[in-house]
């Protein structure tokens, strides 16, 4: 038994969902989300979402759990070796959100049990894809939130004594959770082709709403294939105005096809074409009478999706360009001198003074490099941090990643525009558009993650003033880039949908050439009688034959002429 492509995608989607469910349950149940080795006590510390464990080299292993914020409970000398590190409220919140994602995944698996029902098949596939998408988004969001929160100064270090400060790192539990989230995302991508197949089959098997409005006999009705339109024509048709069609005039009374010509046909005519089709071909209702209407309606929906995705990509690109060029990625209010400081990826604006930029972090004319005491704000280190560089290496990394993302988005926009110019390469342009948009989402997501992680570090989070230290906050430039990422995510989902339709509908490019109304004479062949059309009234009368076009030829010959 050979499985179809849709069946294989369903099986792989179910397997990915089950594996992701198991792996995330293991990740949530284990404590190694943050790990640190404390040399003073010679023990490993593992902190999870609800459980914390201590392991000594001798083999002693002690775990404890809590579901509340215990930061206010004092630690005594007697408890320091047996008490687990404190739990924070955000850890419990992430635990609950992870459980919601797991519940969505389990409901998705349970809903698929009803897929054998013909009446519920379409709803089951849509619900399955929706629940898997919800589980994937929640899980990935939790992993990103954990990475950001765990890199903050107050949660990143474990304090044992005044001199004993140890950095925590991500453990295997975090990577298990990330793997399970990616499996959910893979299951979502694999479920899209089967869902589209079921929706298409269900839509194709249904019958359009009937109407009593039929054309009058003898009227000329414009029906035949749609020729390629320009981008402006496509937009006009999508907006409900008009689109160009290649039509043939069909006389309903005589069922004859007149010479074709080009005209502009309103988009609302598409629904009435079915009734004209069935009038001319009443026996086609049981076969493929919906091919023309379904193809035209599906093309209109695809064009609308293209238009939305294209607009989202353009808006996201504009937001990202503005965010990259402006300096308000980190802002702070320096009350010592009364100025509003903005620090960007390549531009630094100290209040009302002139903005300046620099692309090197070792120019001694502006500041000196400090390799020690950078994480402490006491003693002599405070004076050295006054001349800490405004731009670090990660600023340049984020800037370069943003520029690469802008290039990918621009290429995607150009490819989408070329799709209307070169119609014979629509499938190739659709695939390229999806690749460019997905790469832009990936690169921009990595860029913003790198920025947030480094911006929360002590050396970048605070502005050293003349007398005091001021905390930096995220400015409008950062939020513009985040908005661009959000728009690109929706655009990527639309691009994946379009690519799936391109791969799944193998005959999408030939539909326009194959879907047409054949001449009426093909369905209504000329009924040629093998017997004489009229009985001879006298002996020896000559019966004239039928002409090839179905009309009688006038002859002057008769039997007596021989």
mmCIF file of N, CA and C in Angstrom, residues 14-80:
data_model
loop_
_atom_site.group_PDB
_atom_site.id
_atom_site.type_symbol
_atom_site.label_atom_id
_atom_site.label_comp_id
_atom_site.label_asym_id
_atom_site.label_seq_id
_atom_site.Cartn_x
_atom_site.Cartn_y
_atom_site.Cartn_z
ATOM 1 N N UNK A 14 1.739 13.879 13.278
ATOM 2 C CA UNK A 14 1.335 13.225 14.527
ATOM 3 C C UNK A 14 2.549 12.754 15.318
ATOM 4 N N UNK A 15 3.532 12.167 14.633
ATOM 5 C CA UNK A 15 4.739 11.709 15.332
ATOM 6 C C UNK A 15 5.499 12.882 15.950
ATOM 7 N N UNK A 16 5.599 13.987 15.220
ATOM 8 C CA UNK A 16 6.292 15.166 15.764
ATOM 9 C C UNK A 16 5.563 15.720 16.980
ATOM 10 N N UNK A 17 4.237 15.729 16.930
ATOM 11 C CA UNK A 17 3.465 16.224 18.075
ATOM 12 C C UNK A 17 3.651 15.332 19.294
ATOM 13 N N UNK A 18 3.626 14.018 19.090
ATOM 14 C CA UNK A 18 3.799 13.089 20.219
ATOM 15 C C UNK A 18 5.199 13.215 20.813
ATOM 16 N N UNK A 19 6.223 13.285 19.962
ATOM 17 C CA UNK A 19 7.593 13.435 20.469
ATOM 18 C C UNK A 19 7.767 14.762 21.204
ATOM 19 N N UNK A 20 7.220 15.840 20.642
ATOM 20 C CA UNK A 20 7.306 17.128 21.327
ATOM 21 C C UNK A 20 6.607 17.117 22.664
ATOM 22 N N UNK A 21 5.458 16.443 22.734
ATOM 23 C CA UNK A 21 4.724 16.345 24.000
ATOM 24 C C UNK A 21 5.551 15.624 25.058
ATOM 25 N N UNK A 22 6.174 14.514 24.682
ATOM 26 C CA UNK A 22 6.972 13.739 25.638
ATOM 27 C C UNK A 22 8.209 14.516 26.072
ATOM 28 N N UNK A 23 8.901 15.129 25.115
ATOM 29 C CA UNK A 23 10.153 15.826 25.432
ATOM 30 C C UNK A 23 9.894 17.029 26.332
ATOM 31 N N UNK A 24 8.838 17.785 26.075
ATOM 32 C CA UNK A 24 8.556 18.949 26.923
ATOM 33 C C UNK A 24 8.128 18.517 28.315
ATOM 34 N N UNK A 25 7.398 17.411 28.437
ATOM 35 C CA UNK A 25 7.066 16.904 29.764
ATOM 36 C C UNK A 25 8.335 16.533 30.535
ATOM 37 N N UNK A 26 9.306 15.941 29.857
ATOM 38 C CA UNK A 26 10.582 15.626 30.508
ATOM 39 C C UNK A 26 11.300 16.908 30.914
ATOM 40 N N UNK A 27 11.281 17.917 30.028
ATOM 41 C CA UNK A 27 11.960 19.179 30.338
ATOM 42 C C UNK A 27 11.329 19.874 31.535
ATOM 43 N N UNK A 28 10.009 19.889 31.596
ATOM 44 C CA UNK A 28 9.333 20.551 32.713
ATOM 45 C C UNK A 28 9.555 19.791 34.015
ATOM 46 N N UNK A 29 9.690 18.479 33.946
ATOM 47 C CA UNK A 29 9.833 17.668 35.157
ATOM 48 C C UNK A 29 11.242 17.684 35.719
ATOM 49 N N UNK A 30 12.227 18.068 34.942
ATOM 50 C CA UNK A 30 13.623 18.069 35.399
ATOM 51 C C UNK A 30 14.035 19.469 35.847
ATOM 52 N N UNK A 31 15.051 19.558 36.731
ATOM 53 C CA UNK A 31 15.408 20.861 37.314
ATOM 54 C C UNK A 31 16.520 21.609 36.594
ATOM 55 N N UNK A 32 17.130 21.026 35.564
ATOM 56 C CA UNK A 32 18.352 21.610 35.000
ATOM 57 C C UNK A 32 18.043 22.671 33.952
ATOM 58 N N UNK A 33 17.276 23.679 34.320
ATOM 59 C CA UNK A 33 17.065 24.816 33.434
ATOM 60 C C UNK A 33 18.199 25.824 33.580
ATOM 61 N N UNK A 34 18.684 25.997 34.813
ATOM 62 C CA UNK A 34 19.870 26.813 35.077
ATOM 63 C C UNK A 34 20.803 25.997 35.966
ATOM 64 N N UNK A 35 22.059 25.919 35.575
ATOM 65 C CA UNK A 35 23.039 25.133 36.332
ATOM 66 C C UNK A 35 24.250 26.010 36.631
ATOM 67 N N UNK A 36 24.872 25.738 37.774
ATOM 68 C CA UNK A 36 26.085 26.451 38.194
ATOM 69 C C UNK A 36 26.887 25.542 39.111
ATOM 70 N N UNK A 37 28.194 25.653 39.019
ATOM 71 C CA UNK A 37 29.075 24.887 39.904
ATOM 72 C C UNK A 37 29.667 25.832 40.940
ATOM 73 N N UNK A 38 29.374 25.574 42.217
ATOM 74 C CA UNK A 38 29.840 26.404 43.330
ATOM 75 C C UNK A 38 31.118 25.778 43.871
ATOM 76 N N UNK A 39 32.231 26.422 43.619
ATOM 77 C CA UNK A 39 33.519 25.854 44.034
ATOM 78 C C UNK A 39 33.699 25.882 45.543
ATOM 79 N N UNK A 40 33.153 26.886 46.216
ATOM 80 C CA UNK A 40 33.344 26.986 47.660
ATOM 81 C C UNK A 40 32.715 25.809 48.394
ATOM 82 N N UNK A 41 31.561 25.350 47.901
ATOM 83 C CA UNK A 41 30.884 24.227 48.544
ATOM 84 C C UNK A 41 31.036 22.932 47.761
ATOM 85 N N UNK A 42 31.725 23.004 46.596
ATOM 86 C CA UNK A 42 31.965 21.829 45.764
ATOM 87 C C UNK A 42 30.657 21.093 45.452
ATOM 88 N N UNK A 43 29.741 21.810 44.876
ATOM 89 C CA UNK A 43 28.467 21.196 44.536
ATOM 90 C C UNK A 43 27.886 21.860 43.287
ATOM 91 N N UNK A 44 27.079 21.065 42.585
ATOM 92 C CA UNK A 44 26.357 21.553 41.420
ATOM 93 C C UNK A 44 24.967 22.008 41.838
ATOM 94 N N UNK A 45 24.566 23.159 41.346
ATOM 95 C CA UNK A 45 23.227 23.684 41.607
ATOM 96 C C UNK A 45 22.417 23.625 40.314
ATOM 97 N N UNK A 46 21.243 23.059 40.418
ATOM 98 C CA UNK A 46 20.321 22.978 39.289
ATOM 99 C C UNK A 46 18.995 23.614 39.695
ATOM 100 N N UNK A 47 18.592 24.625 38.947
ATOM 101 C CA UNK A 47 17.352 25.339 39.244
ATOM 102 C C UNK A 47 16.391 25.176 38.077
ATOM 103 N N UNK A 48 15.186 24.677 38.374
ATOM 104 C CA UNK A 48 14.171 24.485 37.347
ATOM 105 C C UNK A 48 13.009 25.429 37.512
ATOM 106 N N UNK A 49 11.886 25.065 36.916
ATOM 107 C CA UNK A 49 10.693 25.897 36.987
ATOM 108 C C UNK A 49 9.924 25.696 38.284
ATOM 109 N N UNK A 50 10.115 24.548 38.939
ATOM 110 C CA UNK A 50 9.406 24.282 40.190
ATOM 111 C C UNK A 50 10.251 23.471 41.167
ATOM 112 N N UNK A 51 11.456 23.072 40.747
ATOM 113 C CA UNK A 51 12.287 22.216 41.578
ATOM 114 C C UNK A 51 13.739 22.649 41.459
ATOM 115 N N UNK A 52 14.475 22.537 42.570
ATOM 116 C CA UNK A 52 15.887 22.884 42.603
ATOM 117 C C UNK A 52 16.648 21.765 43.301
ATOM 118 N N UNK A 53 17.813 21.415 42.754
ATOM 119 C CA UNK A 53 18.589 20.284 43.266
ATOM 120 C C UNK A 53 20.035 20.701 43.480
ATOM 121 N N UNK A 54 20.652 20.054 44.479
ATOM 122 C CA UNK A 54 22.065 20.234 44.787
ATOM 123 C C UNK A 54 22.737 18.872 44.741
ATOM 124 N N UNK A 55 23.866 18.816 44.067
ATOM 125 C CA UNK A 55 24.596 17.558 43.925
ATOM 126 C C UNK A 55 26.046 17.787 44.306
ATOM 127 N N UNK A 56 26.539 16.987 45.273
ATOM 128 C CA UNK A 56 27.934 17.062 45.696
ATOM 129 C C UNK A 56 28.750 15.999 44.966
ATOM 130 N N UNK A 57 30.065 16.217 44.870
ATOM 131 C CA UNK A 57 30.903 15.194 44.224
ATOM 132 C C UNK A 57 30.848 13.844 44.922
ATOM 133 N N UNK A 58 30.554 13.831 46.222
ATOM 134 C CA UNK A 58 30.481 12.564 46.950
ATOM 135 C C UNK A 58 29.264 11.737 46.554
ATOM 136 N N UNK A 59 28.297 12.343 45.849
ATOM 137 C CA UNK A 59 27.125 11.619 45.409
ATOM 138 C C UNK A 59 25.850 12.040 46.100
ATOM 139 N N UNK A 60 25.929 12.878 47.143
ATOM 140 C CA UNK A 60 24.728 13.326 47.830
ATOM 141 C C UNK A 60 23.905 14.220 46.896
ATOM 142 N N UNK A 61 22.620 13.907 46.803
ATOM 143 C CA UNK A 61 21.724 14.624 45.890
ATOM 144 C C UNK A 61 20.471 15.009 46.660
ATOM 145 N N UNK A 62 20.222 16.315 46.784
ATOM 146 C CA UNK A 62 19.080 16.826 47.530
ATOM 147 C C UNK A 62 18.284 17.745 46.613
ATOM 148 N N UNK A 63 16.975 17.540 46.585
ATOM 149 C CA UNK A 63 16.085 18.367 45.764
ATOM 150 C C UNK A 63 14.974 18.938 46.638
ATOM 151 N N UNK A 64 14.507 20.085 46.283
ATOM 152 C CA UNK A 64 13.380 20.720 46.961
ATOM 153 C C UNK A 64 12.555 21.444 45.917
ATOM 154 N N UNK A 65 11.305 21.706 46.250
ATOM 155 C CA UNK A 65 10.430 22.375 45.306
ATOM 156 C C UNK A 65 9.644 23.450 46.037
ATOM 157 N N UNK A 66 9.137 24.388 45.291
ATOM 158 C CA UNK A 66 8.332 25.476 45.838
ATOM 159 C C UNK A 66 7.497 26.048 44.709
ATOM 160 N N UNK A 67 6.384 26.643 45.063
ATOM 161 C CA UNK A 67 5.495 27.249 44.071
ATOM 162 C C UNK A 67 5.214 28.709 44.375
ATOM 163 N N UNK A 68 5.983 29.306 45.302
ATOM 164 C CA UNK A 68 5.796 30.706 45.658
ATOM 165 C C UNK A 68 7.143 31.390 45.637
ATOM 166 N N UNK A 69 7.112 32.698 45.677
ATOM 167 C CA UNK A 69 8.326 33.503 45.709
ATOM 168 C C UNK A 69 8.892 33.478 47.124
ATOM 169 N N UNK A 70 10.093 32.885 47.271
ATOM 170 C CA UNK A 70 10.698 32.745 48.586
ATOM 171 C C UNK A 70 11.929 33.620 48.740
ATOM 172 N N UNK A 71 11.967 34.710 48.042
ATOM 173 C CA UNK A 71 13.147 35.557 48.113
ATOM 174 C C UNK A 71 13.276 36.260 49.456
ATOM 175 N N UNK A 72 12.194 36.355 50.219
ATOM 176 C CA UNK A 72 12.240 37.072 51.488
ATOM 177 C C UNK A 72 12.618 36.181 52.669
ATOM 178 N N UNK A 73 12.732 34.872 52.442
ATOM 179 C CA UNK A 73 13.097 33.979 53.537
ATOM 180 C C UNK A 73 14.597 34.060 53.757
ATOM 181 N N UNK A 74 15.068 34.360 54.964
ATOM 182 C CA UNK A 74 16.505 34.496 55.198
ATOM 183 C C UNK A 74 17.209 33.149 55.141
ATOM 184 N N UNK A 75 18.473 33.191 54.790
ATOM 185 C CA UNK A 75 19.304 31.989 54.721
ATOM 186 C C UNK A 75 20.308 32.040 55.864
ATOM 187 N N UNK A 76 20.292 31.061 56.723
ATOM 188 C CA UNK A 76 21.219 30.977 57.847
ATOM 189 C C UNK A 76 22.370 30.050 57.490
ATOM 190 N N UNK A 77 23.372 30.050 58.391
ATOM 191 C CA UNK A 77 24.523 29.180 58.156
ATOM 192 C C UNK A 77 24.143 27.709 58.218
ATOM 193 N N UNK A 78 23.111 27.396 59.001
ATOM 194 C CA UNK A 78 22.699 25.996 59.100
ATOM 195 C C UNK A 78 21.932 25.548 57.860
ATOM 196 N N UNK A 79 21.298 26.481 57.176
ATOM 197 C CA UNK A 79 20.458 26.119 56.039
ATOM 198 C C UNK A 79 21.176 26.241 54.705
ATOM 199 N N UNK A 80 22.341 26.843 54.687
ATOM 200 C CA UNK A 80 22.944 27.189 53.405
ATOM 201 C C UNK A 80 23.323 25.957 52.595
#
